[in-house]
């Protein structure tokens, strides 16, 4: 999914921001950087600030307008402060990440960042299906471009990892022992701890009740119960034979 995510920077004016954005992307596993009519070159400063992500900065796709950057995308989200003049569906960063994780499985998706000083124009914002706003401190909402890229790339990665974990848990459904198998285990356990004189034959109930409660809380899987049975059998083999 992460390979389907485009990070689109529109008319970036400082080359260091391109490098810092590339670094923010790579940390989160994203690799598709698109530069729309950049006002600077991917120069030495960009490479320096990219640190180990210069490959992303150097391989960035360069296009002349936003339409060319997102023409193949099924979902386009533009970064924007809430606008009083442009009523558009808004997402918070968490919702944005979840949408990208879901739709990125089917088609390319793009998150669009505007100019450092002026952001995206209304026309560019209207190209987007949704707008996303980072709920920064209203008294000091000074996020630079790389910070915004890092924040939203992080949310995309978190949503992707949650999706992967859910998919894995669905496939790897655990098998639990049947009740009669548990009773066989408890009988086996009681026999072994009696034979080793851990409990008395005359009063096994109190300890066994506590052990039953313990294993009920732990709820061992079928394979784990087989391991426990194997341990009990191993202990039995070490006990002296009764005459």
XYZ file of N, CA and C in Angstrom:
729
model
N 0.830 -1.204 0.000
C 0.000 0.000 0.000
C 0.868 1.259 0.000
N 1.927 1.264 0.800
C 2.759 2.459 0.914
C 3.382 2.851 -0.429
N 3.622 1.871 -1.292
C 4.192 2.171 -2.608
C 3.209 2.911 -3.505
N 1.933 2.900 -3.148
C 0.909 3.580 -3.941
C 0.674 5.018 -3.493
N 1.405 5.464 -2.471
C 1.175 6.802 -1.918
C 2.128 7.803 -2.557
N 1.564 8.845 -3.144
C 2.367 9.941 -3.685
C 2.357 11.111 -2.703
N 3.529 11.655 -2.450
C 3.641 12.916 -1.713
C 3.948 13.993 -2.740
N 3.021 14.937 -2.886
C 3.111 15.951 -3.943
C 3.424 17.303 -3.314
N 4.526 17.900 -3.726
C 4.912 19.235 -3.256
C 4.717 20.228 -4.395
N 3.934 21.270 -4.151
C 3.596 22.239 -5.195
C 4.469 23.490 -5.064
N 5.212 23.776 -6.117
C 6.020 24.988 -6.250
C 6.876 25.266 -5.018
N 7.572 24.240 -4.572
C 8.470 24.401 -3.425
C 9.576 25.388 -3.778
N 9.848 26.329 -2.861
C 10.814 27.392 -3.174
C 12.171 27.181 -2.513
N 12.263 26.331 -1.496
C 13.523 26.102 -0.798
C 13.948 24.650 -0.988
N 15.127 24.456 -1.556
C 15.570 23.092 -1.858
C 15.717 22.232 -0.606
N 16.056 22.872 0.521
C 16.182 22.114 1.761
C 14.882 21.453 2.169
N 13.763 22.080 1.828
C 12.465 21.489 2.156
C 12.205 20.220 1.357
N 12.720 20.173 0.147
C 12.573 18.945 -0.650
C 13.353 17.816 0.002
N 14.585 18.110 0.419
C 15.385 17.086 1.082
C 14.781 16.647 2.400
N 14.294 17.604 3.206
C 13.692 17.263 4.498
C 12.410 16.461 4.315
N 11.638 16.800 3.292
C 10.415 16.043 3.008
C 10.751 14.617 2.595
N 11.791 14.461 1.776
C 12.211 13.114 1.362
C 12.627 12.288 2.570
N 13.342 12.922 3.498
C 13.752 12.214 4.713
C 12.542 11.795 5.534
N 11.581 12.704 5.697
C 10.364 12.392 6.444
C 9.615 11.231 5.806
N 9.569 11.199 4.478
C 8.898 10.120 3.767
C 9.574 8.774 4.003
N 10.896 8.754 3.834
C 11.607 7.479 3.913
C 11.514 6.872 5.293
N 11.536 7.714 6.321
C 11.393 7.220 7.689
C 10.082 6.450 7.854
N 9.052 6.863 7.131
C 7.744 6.244 7.243
C 7.463 5.232 6.131
N 8.460 4.927 5.320
C 8.307 3.877 4.315
C 7.686 4.319 3.014
N 7.583 5.627 2.778
C 7.031 6.137 1.527
C 8.174 6.510 0.584
N 7.932 6.405 -0.708
C 9.027 6.612 -1.647
C 8.669 7.449 -2.871
N 7.380 7.682 -3.135
C 6.986 8.407 -4.356
C 6.858 9.901 -4.081
N 7.853 10.660 -4.491
C 7.823 12.113 -4.341
C 7.597 12.747 -5.706
N 6.638 13.675 -5.756
C 6.325 14.374 -7.002
C 6.460 15.876 -6.751
N 7.210 16.551 -7.592
C 7.413 17.998 -7.484
C 6.658 18.694 -8.604
N 5.741 19.573 -8.221
C 4.954 20.323 -9.198
C 5.596 21.692 -9.391
N 6.119 21.938 -10.598
C 6.723 23.217 -10.957
C 7.622 23.760 -9.843
N 8.615 23.010 -9.429
C 9.465 23.468 -8.321
C 10.186 24.764 -8.675
N 10.346 25.618 -7.660
C 11.002 26.908 -7.852
C 12.477 26.848 -7.472
N 12.990 25.629 -7.347
C 14.389 25.430 -6.979
C 14.854 24.099 -7.551
N 16.139 23.862 -7.455
C 16.716 22.608 -7.916
C 16.886 21.640 -6.745
N 16.980 20.350 -7.058
C 17.372 19.371 -6.042
C 18.899 19.459 -5.969
N 19.377 20.371 -5.122
C 20.795 20.708 -5.099
C 21.502 20.093 -3.891
N 22.686 20.581 -3.634
C 23.491 20.030 -2.532
C 22.799 20.194 -1.188
N 22.100 21.322 -1.000
C 21.392 21.524 0.265
C 20.271 20.500 0.433
N 19.556 20.222 -0.655
C 18.490 19.209 -0.607
C 19.068 17.851 -0.250
N 20.199 17.504 -0.865
C 20.818 16.212 -0.599
C 21.298 16.143 0.845
N 21.868 17.254 1.343
C 22.364 17.273 2.718
C 21.233 17.070 3.717
N 20.104 17.751 3.518
C 18.991 17.640 4.461
C 18.205 16.348 4.272
N 18.359 15.718 3.132
C 17.710 14.420 2.931
C 18.396 13.340 3.763
N 19.649 13.601 4.162
C 20.433 12.615 4.926
C 20.506 11.334 4.110
N 19.961 10.238 4.632
C 20.031 8.967 3.916
C 18.910 8.758 2.924
N 18.145 9.802 2.643
C 16.998 9.667 1.731
C 17.218 10.428 0.433
N 18.482 10.631 0.065
C 18.767 11.371 -1.170
C 18.234 10.647 -2.396
N 18.104 9.307 -2.313
C 17.568 8.564 -3.451
C 16.151 9.005 -3.789
N 15.355 9.315 -2.760
C 13.981 9.761 -3.001
C 13.973 11.158 -3.617
N 14.810 12.041 -3.086
C 14.871 13.399 -3.628
C 15.353 13.401 -5.075
N 16.371 12.606 -5.362
C 16.956 12.604 -6.710
C 16.052 11.933 -7.746
N 15.218 11.003 -7.283
C 14.342 10.296 -8.223
C 12.938 10.893 -8.278
N 12.751 12.046 -7.640
C 11.426 12.676 -7.625
C 10.942 12.960 -9.046
N 9.669 12.718 -9.280
C 9.056 13.042 -10.567
C 8.763 14.542 -10.600
N 9.081 15.185 -11.691
C 8.839 16.623 -11.833
C 7.799 16.843 -12.933
N 6.714 17.547 -12.578
C 5.642 17.830 -13.531
C 5.343 19.324 -13.495
N 4.609 19.786 -14.481
C 4.380 21.228 -14.605
C 3.143 21.710 -13.859
N 2.183 20.801 -13.586
C 0.962 21.239 -12.896
C 0.397 20.108 -12.043
N -0.516 20.463 -11.157
C -1.068 19.496 -10.211
C -1.861 18.404 -10.917
N -2.582 18.758 -11.980
C -3.363 17.752 -12.703
C -2.479 16.608 -13.190
N -1.302 16.942 -13.688
C -0.385 15.903 -14.164
C 0.128 15.039 -13.014
N 0.246 15.636 -11.845
C 0.773 14.897 -10.690
C -0.213 13.859 -10.178
N -1.501 14.138 -10.308
C -2.500 13.276 -9.671
C -3.446 12.618 -10.667
N -3.120 12.641 -11.948
C -4.064 12.187 -12.981
C -4.450 10.723 -12.809
N -3.581 9.899 -12.216
C -3.872 8.471 -12.081
C -4.327 8.097 -10.680
N -4.606 9.070 -9.841
C -4.932 8.805 -8.435
C -6.436 8.686 -8.215
N -6.819 7.711 -7.425
C -8.228 7.545 -7.084
C -8.634 8.345 -5.873
N -7.654 8.833 -5.117
C -7.926 9.662 -3.936
C -6.848 10.732 -3.877
N -7.289 11.992 -3.755
C -6.369 13.122 -3.637
C -6.798 13.947 -2.433
N -5.881 14.168 -1.510
C -6.169 14.956 -0.307
C -5.195 16.121 -0.253
N -5.728 17.332 -0.101
C -4.902 18.530 -0.031
C -4.766 19.024 1.389
N -3.582 19.472 1.746
C -3.353 20.014 3.086
C -3.783 21.471 3.104
N -4.541 21.825 4.151
C -5.098 23.171 4.183
C -5.534 23.504 5.596
N -5.444 24.779 5.947
C -6.126 25.247 7.150
C -7.614 25.311 6.821
N -8.440 25.246 7.850
C -9.881 25.348 7.593
C -10.204 26.696 6.959
N -10.938 26.640 5.862
C -11.255 27.855 5.115
C -12.709 28.258 5.331
N -12.915 29.551 5.523
C -14.281 30.047 5.659
C -14.922 30.315 4.294
N -14.075 30.396 3.267
C -14.590 30.734 1.937
C -14.785 29.504 1.060
N -14.084 28.394 1.386
C -14.175 27.188 0.551
C -14.683 26.036 1.420
N -15.988 25.760 1.274
C -16.606 24.697 2.067
C -16.307 23.366 1.398
N -15.421 22.561 2.009
C -14.970 21.319 1.392
C -14.900 20.233 2.452
N -15.125 18.971 2.103
C -15.033 17.901 3.108
C -13.660 17.887 3.773
N -13.654 17.942 5.103
C -12.406 18.018 5.861
C -12.124 16.696 6.574
N -10.858 16.376 6.684
C -10.398 15.220 7.448
C -9.404 15.688 8.497
N -9.351 14.965 9.619
C -8.218 15.184 10.507
C -7.108 14.211 10.100
N -5.891 14.364 10.596
C -4.794 13.496 10.153
C -5.059 12.010 10.345
N -5.708 11.614 11.437
C -5.991 10.193 11.672
C -6.951 9.643 10.621
N -7.997 10.403 10.325
C -8.947 9.990 9.284
C -8.279 9.922 7.923
N -7.382 10.861 7.675
C -6.656 10.873 6.401
C -5.814 9.604 6.259
N -5.089 9.250 7.311
C -4.275 8.037 7.268
C -5.103 6.802 7.010
N -6.257 6.720 7.651
C -7.125 5.549 7.488
C -7.657 5.452 6.059
N -8.021 6.584 5.477
C -8.502 6.564 4.088
C -7.396 6.124 3.135
N -6.198 6.604 3.364
C -5.077 6.225 2.500
C -4.772 4.735 2.622
N -4.800 4.214 3.862
C -4.512 2.790 4.065
C -5.543 1.924 3.357
N -6.793 2.367 3.346
C -7.859 1.594 2.721
C -7.811 1.697 1.200
N -7.781 2.919 0.686
C -7.867 3.100 -0.755
C -6.544 2.830 -1.469
N -5.445 2.965 -0.745
C -4.147 2.710 -1.345
C -3.937 1.266 -1.742
N -4.787 0.384 -1.260
C -4.722 -1.021 -1.669
C -5.251 -1.213 -3.087
N -6.110 -0.288 -3.546
C -6.747 -0.445 -4.852
C -6.131 0.417 -5.954
N -5.659 1.610 -5.595
C -5.185 2.527 -6.628
C -4.216 3.540 -6.021
N -3.483 4.271 -6.878
C -2.596 5.321 -6.360
C -3.390 6.399 -5.620
N -2.784 6.950 -4.586
C -3.390 8.020 -3.788
C -2.342 9.111 -3.601
N -2.804 10.335 -3.368
C -1.866 11.453 -3.279
C -2.221 12.371 -2.124
N -1.197 12.799 -1.395
C -1.342 13.836 -0.383
C -0.576 15.050 -0.900
N -1.258 16.204 -0.994
C -0.713 17.375 -1.690
C -0.386 18.481 -0.685
N 0.841 18.983 -0.765
C 1.305 20.064 0.103
C 1.570 21.301 -0.748
N 1.144 22.457 -0.237
C 1.263 23.690 -1.009
C 2.566 24.429 -0.797
N 2.587 25.639 -1.276
C 3.763 26.499 -1.193
C 4.068 26.850 0.260
N 5.348 27.087 0.544
C 5.745 27.372 1.926
C 5.017 28.580 2.509
N 4.831 29.613 1.710
C 4.251 30.854 2.245
C 2.741 30.944 2.054
N 2.245 30.439 0.955
C 0.832 30.683 0.623
C -0.018 29.421 0.512
N 0.592 28.255 0.612
C -0.188 27.026 0.543
C -0.713 26.739 -0.854
N -1.868 26.102 -0.919
C -2.500 25.753 -2.190
C -3.544 26.805 -2.557
N -3.705 27.061 -3.848
C -4.753 27.974 -4.300
C -6.110 27.288 -4.194
N -7.170 28.062 -4.249
C -8.518 27.492 -4.217
C -8.739 26.534 -5.382
N -8.201 26.895 -6.540
C -8.340 26.018 -7.710
C -7.663 24.679 -7.449
N -6.466 24.709 -6.880
C -5.747 23.467 -6.560
C -6.478 22.672 -5.492
N -7.020 23.366 -4.497
C -7.758 22.671 -3.440
C -9.006 21.988 -3.993
N -9.605 22.591 -5.002
C -10.800 22.006 -5.594
C -10.486 20.781 -6.449
N -9.216 20.572 -6.745
C -8.804 19.348 -7.429
C -8.860 18.152 -6.476
N -8.842 18.428 -5.176
C -8.750 17.370 -4.162
C -10.132 16.872 -3.736
N -10.201 15.600 -3.396
C -11.462 15.039 -2.894
C -11.749 15.507 -1.468
N -10.688 15.615 -0.677
C -10.800 16.043 0.709
C -9.663 17.011 1.021
N -9.867 17.766 2.104
C -8.790 18.568 2.663
C -8.453 18.003 4.044
N -7.197 18.096 4.432
C -6.782 17.649 5.759
C -6.123 18.823 6.463
N -6.467 18.988 7.726
C -5.907 20.068 8.524
C -5.278 19.483 9.775
N -4.053 19.866 10.061
C -3.359 19.400 11.270
C -3.781 20.302 12.429
N -4.370 19.744 13.485
C -4.899 20.572 14.581
C -3.791 21.072 15.511
N -2.987 21.975 15.006
C -1.878 22.522 15.789
C -2.401 23.541 16.805
N -1.526 23.930 17.705
C -1.845 24.943 18.708
C -2.272 26.241 17.997
N -3.523 26.704 18.197
C -3.978 27.900 17.468
C -3.181 29.149 17.820
N -2.527 29.137 18.988
C -1.737 30.301 19.379
C -0.346 30.286 18.743
N 0.049 29.102 18.231
C 1.342 29.014 17.548
C 1.296 27.822 16.611
N 0.720 28.035 15.452
C 0.491 26.934 14.507
C 1.535 26.918 13.402
N 2.766 27.274 13.742
C 3.831 27.399 12.746
C 4.474 26.049 12.452
N 3.873 25.323 11.531
C 4.445 24.052 11.069
C 5.181 24.305 9.760
N 6.457 23.890 9.691
C 7.105 24.022 8.396
C 6.716 22.847 7.500
N 7.122 22.902 6.252
C 6.688 21.901 5.274
C 7.089 20.496 5.678
N 8.331 20.311 6.079
C 8.798 18.970 6.443
C 8.042 18.421 7.645
N 7.714 19.292 8.619
C 6.934 18.845 9.788
C 5.559 18.340 9.365
N 4.930 19.074 8.457
C 3.607 18.661 7.978
C 3.691 17.340 7.226
N 4.711 17.198 6.382
C 4.904 15.939 5.658
C 5.118 14.798 6.652
N 5.967 15.022 7.659
C 6.245 13.980 8.648
C 4.984 13.558 9.383
N 4.185 14.544 9.812
C 2.969 14.251 10.577
C 1.999 13.390 9.785
N 1.753 13.753 8.545
C 0.761 13.023 7.757
C 1.297 11.685 7.254
N 2.583 11.630 6.936
C 3.170 10.334 6.558
C 3.125 9.367 7.734
N 3.337 9.885 8.934
C 3.242 9.050 10.135
C 1.843 8.459 10.273
N 0.820 9.277 10.103
C -0.556 8.785 10.239
C -0.866 7.737 9.175
N -0.350 7.922 7.979
C -0.563 6.928 6.920
C 0.092 5.609 7.306
N 1.309 5.685 7.838
C 2.017 4.456 8.228
C 1.314 3.749 9.387
N 0.889 4.508 10.380
C 0.194 3.907 11.529
C -1.069 3.185 11.072
N -1.843 3.813 10.195
C -3.066 3.182 9.693
C -2.738 1.934 8.890
N -1.677 2.001 8.105
C -1.249 0.842 7.310
C -0.846 -0.318 8.224
N -0.079 -0.035 9.270
C 0.360 -1.092 10.184
C -0.825 -1.710 10.929
N -1.787 -0.875 11.302
C -2.983 -1.400 11.975
C -3.772 -2.303 11.035
N -3.855 -1.904 9.783
C -4.553 -2.707 8.782
C -3.857 -4.051 8.587
N -2.521 -4.031 8.522
C -1.758 -5.263 8.364
C -1.926 -6.176 9.572
N -1.913 -5.607 10.763
C -2.077 -6.407 11.981
C -3.446 -7.059 12.021
N -4.463 -6.320 11.590
C -5.823 -6.865 11.578
C -5.936 -7.992 10.559
N -5.325 -7.781 9.404
C -5.372 -8.817 8.376
C -4.650 -10.074 8.845
N -3.521 -9.906 9.508
C -2.744 -11.057 9.987
C -3.513 -11.810 11.065
N -4.176 -11.062 11.964
C -4.903 -11.728 13.047
C -6.097 -12.507 12.510
N -6.681 -12.010 11.401
C -7.810 -12.732 10.812
C -7.350 -14.054 10.199
N -6.167 -14.018 9.568
C -5.662 -15.235 8.935
C -5.185 -16.237 9.977
N -4.520 -15.721 11.007
C -3.924 -16.586 12.023
C -4.881 -16.797 13.196
N -6.072 -17.286 12.920
C -7.010 -17.557 14.002
C -6.491 -18.715 14.856
N -6.564 -18.533 16.171
C -6.011 -19.518 17.080
C -7.005 -20.654 17.318
N -6.458 -21.838 17.471
C -7.287 -23.002 17.780
C -7.172 -23.293 19.269
N -8.316 -23.370 19.908
C -8.340 -23.619 21.342
C -8.804 -25.045 21.615
N -8.325 -25.628 22.716
C -8.699 -27.011 23.024
C -10.172 -27.123 23.389
N -10.738 -28.311 23.098
C -12.115 -28.583 23.505
C -12.149 -28.851 25.010
N -13.335 -28.775 25.566
C -13.456 -28.911 27.014
C -12.966 -30.275 27.503
N -13.247 -31.347 26.745
C -12.805 -32.660 27.200
C -11.279 -32.764 27.196
N -10.635 -32.012 26.285
C -9.172 -32.004 26.264
C -8.617 -31.272 27.483
N -9.306 -30.215 27.903
C -8.901 -29.527 29.131
C -9.049 -30.424 30.345
N -10.143 -31.197 30.387
C -10.348 -32.091 31.528
C -9.279 -33.176 31.571
N -8.880 -33.675 30.402
C -7.788 -34.654 30.367
C -6.498 -34.038 30.882
N -6.255 -32.776 30.530
C -5.063 -32.083 31.019
C -5.113 -31.925 32.530
N -6.266 -31.503 33.063
C -6.363 -31.315 34.508
C -6.162 -32.634 35.258
N -6.716 -33.703 34.701
C -6.524 -35.020 35.325
C -5.051 -35.420 35.311
N -4.409 -35.156 34.172
C -2.986 -35.475 34.025
C -2.161 -34.627 35.005
N -2.475 -33.341 35.101
C -1.770 -32.441 36.001
C -1.936 -32.883 37.455
N -3.164 -33.216 37.825
C -3.409 -33.647 39.208
C -2.626 -34.921 39.532
N -2.576 -35.844 38.585
C -1.844 -37.089 38.806
C -0.355 -36.832 39.028
N 0.228 -35.957 38.188
C 1.668 -35.708 38.281
C 2.020 -34.972 39.568
N 1.255 -33.949 39.919
C 1.620 -33.203 41.129
C 1.288 -33.997 42.389
N 0.412 -35.006 42.249
C 0.194 -35.924 43.373
C 1.358 -36.909 43.476
N 1.775 -37.473 42.325
C 2.880 -38.427 42.327
C 4.189 -37.791 42.797
N 4.355 -36.485 42.533
C 5.579 -35.806 42.985
C 5.427 -35.264 44.404
N 4.265 -35.538 45.024
C 3.969 -35.146 46.407
C 3.882 -33.625 46.576
N 3.556 -32.946 45.472
C 3.312 -31.510 45.593
C 1.989 -31.261 46.312
N 1.005 -32.137 46.066
C -0.257 -32.068 46.800
C -0.517 -33.429 47.424
N -1.398 -33.410 48.378
C -1.749 -34.646 49.080
C -2.918 -35.320 48.383
N -2.886 -36.647 48.350
C -4.000 -37.392 47.760
C -5.295 -37.128 48.512
N -5.155 -36.838 49.805
C -6.357 -36.645 50.617
C -7.009 -35.281 50.401
N -6.216 -34.263 50.026
C -6.773 -32.917 49.875
C -6.257 -32.236 48.593
N -6.669 -32.740 47.447
C -6.185 -32.139 46.197
C -6.986 -30.916 45.743
N -8.170 -30.748 46.343
C -9.131 -29.793 45.777
C -8.679 -28.358 45.759
N -8.130 -27.842 46.863
C -7.818 -26.421 46.958
C -6.789 -26.010 45.904
N -5.692 -26.749 45.802
C -4.648 -26.409 44.832
C -5.174 -26.583 43.416
N -5.879 -27.655 43.164
C -6.378 -27.892 41.809
C -7.389 -26.825 41.385
N -8.203 -26.358 42.318
C -9.145 -25.294 41.974
C -8.415 -24.019 41.568
N -7.339 -23.710 42.292
C -6.556 -22.523 41.950
C -5.852 -22.699 40.597
N -5.350 -23.907 40.330
C -4.697 -24.156 39.049
C -5.699 -24.090 37.903
N -6.897 -24.605 38.123
C -7.932 -24.500 37.097
C -8.247 -23.029 36.790
N -8.325 -22.239 37.850
C -8.607 -20.818 37.663
C -7.468 -20.130 36.899
N -6.239 -20.518 37.248
C -5.075 -19.964 36.557
C -5.121 -20.264 35.061
N -5.358 -21.510 34.696
C -5.346 -21.877 33.278
C -6.587 -21.349 32.552
N -7.678 -21.151 33.278
C -8.859 -20.544 32.656
C -8.571 -19.104 32.273
N -7.849 -18.374 33.153
C -7.476 -16.999 32.832
C -6.509 -16.957 31.657
N -5.529 -17.863 31.675
C -4.511 -17.874 30.622
C -5.072 -18.355 29.297
N -6.075 -19.212 29.363
C -6.707 -19.783 28.178
C -5.679 -20.270 27.154
N -4.939 -21.342 27.490
C -3.923 -21.847 26.562
C -4.536 -22.325 25.246
N -3.802 -22.083 24.165
C -4.220 -22.587 22.858
C -3.973 -24.094 22.798
N -4.522 -24.746 21.778
C -4.406 -26.203 21.671
C -2.946 -26.643 21.638
N -2.130 -25.919 20.863
C -0.720 -26.287 20.772
C -0.007 -26.084 22.109
N -0.356 -25.009 22.798
C 0.252 -24.756 24.104
C -0.151 -25.832 25.110
N -1.405 -26.284 25.037
C -1.842 -27.347 25.943
C -1.080 -28.636 25.660
N -0.824 -28.900 24.392
C -0.026 -30.091 24.047
C 1.385 -29.995 24.618
N 1.956 -28.800 24.631
C 3.283 -28.620 25.228
C 3.232 -28.914 26.721
N 2.210 -28.416 27.382
C 2.076 -28.672 28.820
C 1.909 -30.162 29.107
N 1.115 -30.830 28.268
C 0.954 -32.281 28.445
C 2.300 -32.983 28.246
N 3.081 -32.498 27.270
C 4.392 -33.082 27.029
C 5.323 -32.906 28.218
N 5.262 -31.748 28.864
C 6.079 -31.513 30.058
C 5.680 -32.471 31.166
N 4.390 -32.640 31.355
C 3.915 -33.558 32.396
C 4.382 -34.987 32.122
N 4.307 -35.399 30.866
C 4.770 -36.742 30.500
C 6.268 -36.885 30.765
N 7.030 -35.832 30.483
C 8.473 -35.866 30.729
C 8.773 -36.006 32.211
N 8.007 -35.306 33.031
C 8.184 -35.426 34.484
C 7.868 -36.843 34.946
N 6.798 -37.402 34.394
C 6.420 -38.773 34.781
C 7.534 -39.772 34.494
N 8.218 -39.572 33.383
C 9.302 -40.499 33.017
C 10.457 -40.455 33.990
N 10.609 -39.355 34.706
C 11.698 -39.227 35.663
C 11.340 -39.732 37.044
N 10.080 -40.054 37.237
C 9.659 -40.558 38.545
C 10.062 -42.034 38.702
N 10.424 -42.437 39.912
C 10.778 -43.860 40.109
C 9.560 -44.740 39.883
N 9.785 -45.905 39.300
C 8.692 -46.827 39.055
C 8.160 -47.366 40.369
N 6.839 -47.407 40.454
C 6.223 -47.966 41.674
C 6.358 -49.477 41.687
N 6.677 -49.997 42.858
C 6.817 -51.452 43.001
C 5.475 -52.066 43.330
